Amino acid sequence: MDTPRRVSRRTARPVAAFGAALALVAGLSAEAQAANGTLSYRDSNGIDHAKDNPTDGVCYSFTSEAGSVADFTDTDGRLFTGSLCEESTFLINIHAGSSLVFGGTKPRSARLGG
């Protein structure tokens, strides 16, 4: 006959396994979304750079000031003169499916979505 201690151990293992599985599933559903498409820019040396399916809310720093930026994704973004997407360096919004060319002040980073 099982003692109460043995029964509780047998019950605790499946409950712990279920809890771990639930945490894993919940954690995966909370992952950041990716914008579908390409975020690209041309740096001050005329070199083109591109990031396919960039993650929403992540700051993408440019190698140098961008003369142009294209947001050919399905997500609007924000451009910054600082390299770390600091709100104090916000330059301009960039809409999904559009591109911008810069003459004076140029962006050094971008963040899409959240």
GROMACS .gro file of C-alpha atoms in nm:
model
  114
    1MET     CA    1   0.000   0.000   0.000
    2ASP     CA    2   0.126   0.346  -0.085
    3THR     CA    3   0.206   0.584   0.190
    4PRO     CA    4   0.085   0.945   0.164
    5ARG     CA    5   0.444   1.053   0.087
    6ARG     CA    6   0.468   0.821  -0.217
    7VAL     CA    7   0.134   0.936  -0.353
    8SER     CA    8   0.228   1.303  -0.329
    9ARG     CA    9   0.559   1.239  -0.513
   10ARG     CA   10   0.378   1.055  -0.790
   11THR     CA   11   0.132   1.341  -0.822
   12ALA     CA   12   0.397   1.615  -0.798
   13ARG     CA   13   0.605   1.494  -1.095
   14PRO     CA   14   0.327   1.514  -1.356
   15VAL     CA   15   0.211   1.846  -1.214
   16ALA     CA   16   0.565   1.986  -1.233
   17ALA     CA   17   0.606   1.856  -1.589
   18PHE     CA   18   0.272   2.010  -1.690
   19GLY     CA   19   0.373   2.342  -1.530
   20ALA     CA   20   0.705   2.342  -1.719
   21ALA     CA   21   0.529   2.264  -2.047
   22LEU     CA   22   0.275   2.540  -1.985
   23ALA     CA   23   0.552   2.791  -1.909
   24LEU     CA   24   0.730   2.693  -2.231
   25VAL     CA   25   0.417   2.739  -2.442
   26ALA     CA   26   0.329   3.067  -2.271
   27GLY     CA   27   0.686   3.191  -2.319
   28LEU     CA   28   0.679   3.112  -2.690
   29SER     CA   29   0.355   3.297  -2.742
   30ALA     CA   30   0.504   3.606  -2.576
   31GLU     CA   31   0.792   3.626  -2.824
   32ALA     CA   32   0.835   3.947  -3.021
   33GLN     CA   33   0.675   3.963  -3.361
   34ALA     CA   34   0.879   4.010  -3.675
   35ALA     CA   35   0.786   4.255  -3.945
   36ASN     CA   36   0.742   4.081  -4.280
   37GLY     CA   37   0.970   4.230  -4.543
   38THR     CA   38   1.297   4.419  -4.553
   39LEU     CA   39   1.429   4.725  -4.372
   40SER     CA   40   1.722   4.869  -4.567
   41TYR     CA   41   1.942   5.175  -4.577
   42ARG     CA   42   2.229   5.321  -4.778
   43ASP     CA   43   2.514   5.442  -4.557
   44SER     CA   44   2.732   5.751  -4.606
   45ASN     CA   45   2.977   5.545  -4.815
   46GLY     CA   46   2.703   5.442  -5.059
   47ILE     CA   47   2.689   5.083  -4.931
   48ASP     CA   48   2.347   4.920  -4.908
   49HIS     CA   49   2.250   4.727  -4.595
   50ALA     CA   50   1.936   4.521  -4.537
   51LYS     CA   51   1.765   4.331  -4.256
   52ASP     CA   52   1.499   4.080  -4.359
   53ASN     CA   53   1.200   4.034  -4.129
   54PRO     CA   54   1.331   4.265  -3.853
   55THR     CA   55   1.194   4.207  -3.503
   56ASP     CA   56   0.944   4.464  -3.378
   57GLY     CA   57   1.071   4.681  -3.094
   58VAL     CA   58   1.440   4.606  -3.155
   59CYS     CA   59   1.676   4.897  -3.225
   60TYR     CA   60   1.880   4.850  -3.542
   61SER     CA   61   2.192   5.070  -3.539
   62PHE     CA   62   2.339   5.174  -3.872
   63THR     CA   63   2.713   5.151  -3.945
   64SER     CA   64   2.709   5.526  -4.024
   65GLU     CA   65   2.454   5.795  -4.105
   66ALA     CA   66   2.198   5.683  -4.362
   67GLY     CA   67   2.143   5.883  -4.678
   68SER     CA   68   1.825   5.686  -4.742
   69VAL     CA   69   1.608   5.434  -4.557
   70ALA     CA   70   1.346   5.200  -4.703
   71ASP     CA   71   1.083   5.028  -4.489
   72PHE     CA   72   0.952   4.763  -4.725
   73THR     CA   73   0.790   4.573  -4.438
   74ASP     CA   74   0.431   4.555  -4.318
   75THR     CA   75   0.513   4.758  -4.004
   76ASP     CA   76   0.561   5.131  -3.947
   77GLY     CA   77   0.885   5.243  -3.787
   78ARG     CA   78   1.074   5.532  -3.631
   79LEU     CA   79   1.412   5.674  -3.726
   80PHE     CA   80   1.660   5.830  -3.483
   81THR     CA   81   1.972   6.046  -3.513
   82GLY     CA   82   2.127   5.856  -3.219
   83SER     CA   83   2.264   5.507  -3.269
   84LEU     CA   84   2.061   5.352  -2.982
   85CYS     CA   85   1.706   5.466  -3.073
   86GLU     CA   86   1.693   5.705  -2.779
   87GLU     CA   87   1.360   5.891  -2.775
   88SER     CA   88   1.549   6.219  -2.731
   89THR     CA   89   1.704   6.160  -3.077
   90PHE     CA   90   1.377   6.082  -3.261
   91LEU     CA   91   1.394   6.215  -3.618
   92ILE     CA   92   1.090   6.098  -3.818
   93ASN     CA   93   0.836   5.820  -3.862
   94ILE     CA   94   0.871   5.592  -4.162
   95HIS     CA   95   0.562   5.417  -4.289
   96ALA     CA   96   0.541   5.057  -4.404
   97GLY     CA   97   0.609   5.030  -4.776
   98SER     CA   98   0.785   5.368  -4.804
   99SER     CA   99   1.135   5.508  -4.838
  100LEU     CA  100   1.295   5.837  -4.738
  101VAL     CA  101   1.602   6.024  -4.866
  102PHE     CA  102   1.795   6.254  -4.633
  103GLY     CA  103   1.995   6.563  -4.719
  104GLY     CA  104   2.064   6.743  -4.389
  105THR     CA  105   2.012   6.556  -4.063
  106LYS     CA  106   2.045   6.183  -4.117
  107PRO     CA  107   1.931   5.884  -3.911
  108ARG     CA  108   2.172   5.647  -3.735
  109SER     CA  109   1.918   5.387  -3.615
  110ALA     CA  110   1.567   5.251  -3.667
  111ARG     CA  111   1.302   5.065  -3.471
  112LEU     CA  112   0.991   4.907  -3.616
  113GLY     CA  113   0.663   4.849  -3.434
  114GLY     CA  114   0.648   4.850  -3.055
   0.00000   0.00000   0.00000
